[in-house]
Short mmCIF file of C-alpha atoms and ligand atoms in Angstrom, two decimals:
data_model
loop_
_atom_site.label_atom_id
_atom_site.label_comp_id
_atom_site.label_asym_id
_atom_site.label_seq_id
_atom_site.Cartn_x
_atom_site.Cartn_y
_atom_site.Cartn_z
CA MET A 137 66.43 -129.78 85.27
CA THR A 138 64.63 -127.71 82.63
CA PRO A 139 65.20 -129.04 79.11
CA MET A 140 67.59 -126.85 77.12
CA GLN A 141 66.19 -125.10 74.05
CA ASP A 142 67.70 -122.54 71.67
CA ALA A 143 65.23 -119.83 72.62
CA THR A 144 66.11 -119.97 76.31
CA THR A 145 69.69 -121.31 76.52
CA THR A 146 72.70 -119.00 76.37
CA VAL A 147 76.00 -119.84 74.72
CA ALA A 148 77.56 -119.46 78.17
CA ALA A 149 75.23 -122.13 79.57
CA LEU A 150 76.11 -124.50 76.71
CA ARG A 151 79.81 -123.87 77.25
CA GLU A 152 79.42 -124.61 80.95
CA ARG A 153 77.59 -127.89 80.29
CA VAL A 154 80.27 -129.02 77.83
CA MET A 155 83.07 -127.99 80.22
CA THR A 156 81.46 -129.82 83.15
CA PHE A 157 81.01 -132.96 81.05
CA ALA A 158 84.70 -132.97 80.06
CA ARG A 159 85.99 -132.08 83.55
CA GLU A 160 83.98 -134.82 85.26
CA ARG A 161 85.72 -137.33 83.00
CA GLU A 162 89.15 -135.67 83.18
CA TRP A 163 89.09 -135.40 79.40
CA GLU A 164 90.47 -131.88 79.17
CA GLN A 165 93.96 -133.39 79.07
CA PHE A 166 93.06 -134.78 75.63
CA HIS A 167 91.42 -131.60 74.37
CA SER A 168 94.25 -129.86 72.54
CA PRO A 169 93.35 -127.50 69.69
CA LYS A 170 94.70 -130.14 67.29
CA ASN A 171 92.56 -132.96 68.68
CA LEU A 172 89.40 -130.88 68.99
CA SER A 173 89.68 -129.45 65.48
CA MET A 174 90.15 -132.97 64.12
CA ALA A 175 87.26 -134.35 66.18
CA LEU A 176 85.06 -131.51 64.93
CA ALA A 177 85.95 -132.33 61.32
CA ALA A 178 85.31 -136.06 61.93
CA GLU A 179 81.86 -135.28 63.32
CA ALA A 180 81.15 -133.00 60.34
CA GLY A 181 81.99 -136.04 58.20
CA GLU A 182 79.52 -138.17 60.17
CA LEU A 183 76.87 -135.51 59.53
CA MET A 184 77.70 -135.52 55.81
CA GLU A 185 77.38 -139.31 55.61
CA HIS A 186 73.61 -138.94 56.03
CA PHE A 187 73.43 -137.01 52.76
CA LEU A 188 76.16 -138.73 50.74
CA TRP A 189 74.98 -139.67 47.23
CA THR A 190 71.65 -137.87 47.59
CA GLU A 191 70.62 -134.97 45.38
CA SER A 192 70.21 -131.60 47.08
CA ALA A 193 66.42 -131.79 46.92
CA ALA A 194 66.43 -135.31 48.38
CA SER A 195 68.64 -134.17 51.25
CA GLN A 196 65.81 -131.83 52.27
CA ALA A 197 63.58 -134.88 52.64
CA VAL A 198 66.23 -136.88 54.51
CA VAL A 199 66.48 -134.28 57.26
CA ARG A 200 62.72 -134.50 57.79
CA GLU A 201 62.56 -138.31 57.98
CA PRO A 202 61.64 -139.21 61.57
CA ALA A 203 63.95 -142.24 61.52
CA LYS A 204 66.95 -140.15 60.41
CA ARG A 205 66.19 -136.94 62.27
CA GLU A 206 67.51 -138.05 65.68
CA GLU A 207 70.72 -139.42 64.16
CA ILE A 208 71.24 -136.14 62.28
CA ALA A 209 70.53 -134.16 65.46
CA ASP A 210 73.16 -136.25 67.26
CA GLU A 211 75.77 -135.43 64.61
CA ILE A 212 75.11 -131.68 64.50
CA ALA A 213 75.21 -131.73 68.31
CA ASP A 214 78.61 -133.47 68.18
CA VAL A 215 79.91 -130.77 65.82
CA VAL A 216 78.71 -127.94 68.06
CA ILE A 217 79.90 -129.67 71.25
CA TYR A 218 83.42 -129.86 69.84
CA ALA A 219 83.22 -126.23 68.70
CA LEU A 220 82.12 -125.19 72.18
CA GLU A 221 84.90 -127.22 73.80
CA PHE A 222 87.40 -125.68 71.38
CA ALA A 223 86.22 -122.24 72.51
CA ASN A 224 86.48 -123.35 76.15
CA ILE A 225 90.06 -124.60 75.98
CA SER A 226 91.29 -121.77 73.78
CA GLY A 227 89.53 -118.97 75.62
CA LEU A 228 87.88 -117.69 72.45
CA ASP A 229 84.61 -115.81 72.81
CA LEU A 230 82.28 -117.49 70.33
CA ALA A 231 79.70 -114.71 70.11
CA ALA A 232 82.44 -112.14 69.48
CA ALA A 233 84.12 -114.42 66.93
CA ILE A 234 80.82 -114.98 65.09
CA GLU A 235 80.01 -111.28 65.10
CA ALA A 236 83.49 -110.42 63.77
CA LYS A 237 83.32 -113.11 61.08
CA LEU A 238 79.85 -112.07 59.93
CA ALA A 239 81.17 -108.51 59.56
CA LYS A 240 84.06 -109.82 57.43
CA ASN A 241 81.63 -111.92 55.38
CA ALA A 242 79.34 -108.92 54.90
CA ALA A 243 82.27 -106.93 53.51
CA LYS A 244 83.20 -109.78 51.16
CA TYR A 245 79.61 -110.44 50.14
CA PRO A 246 77.77 -107.11 49.81
CA VAL A 247 74.01 -107.74 49.58
CA GLU A 248 73.70 -105.95 46.23
CA LYS A 249 76.33 -108.26 44.67
CA ALA A 250 75.68 -111.51 46.51
CA ARG A 251 71.88 -111.71 46.73
CA GLY A 252 70.72 -114.94 45.06
CA ASN A 253 74.27 -115.71 43.92
CA ALA A 254 76.34 -118.65 45.19
CA LYS A 255 79.64 -117.51 43.65
CA LYS A 256 82.71 -117.06 45.84
CA TYR A 257 83.47 -113.44 46.74
CA THR A 258 86.51 -113.45 44.46
CA GLU A 259 84.18 -114.09 41.51
CA LEU A 260 81.40 -111.62 42.30
MG1 LIG B 565 79.01 -138.46 65.94
#
């Protein structure tokens, strides 16, 4: 099997891999929207643990440490796997949802107001 990489792997292929993994184990019975959203948040917490109590600049170094990098990759993969499985069980189209949300974000954060500015849209 060819190794998966971002440049050559579609979202559909990722969704299929995640669905097959869950089906083979008969885990879909546990994959309610509630459980998957909570699992996703738990994995986001595991990702955050790698950066807890570090300054922002130091977190840039942490993500490049060879010893930490695989663990961090595992956690971001867990987050995305749960997001993909959430899309699978709910029938949401991720690409369409991302496109729609980016359009909403673009309306809330016009480039001329938001460039170089980290304020929330309500404060721009
Ligand atoms: Mg994890």
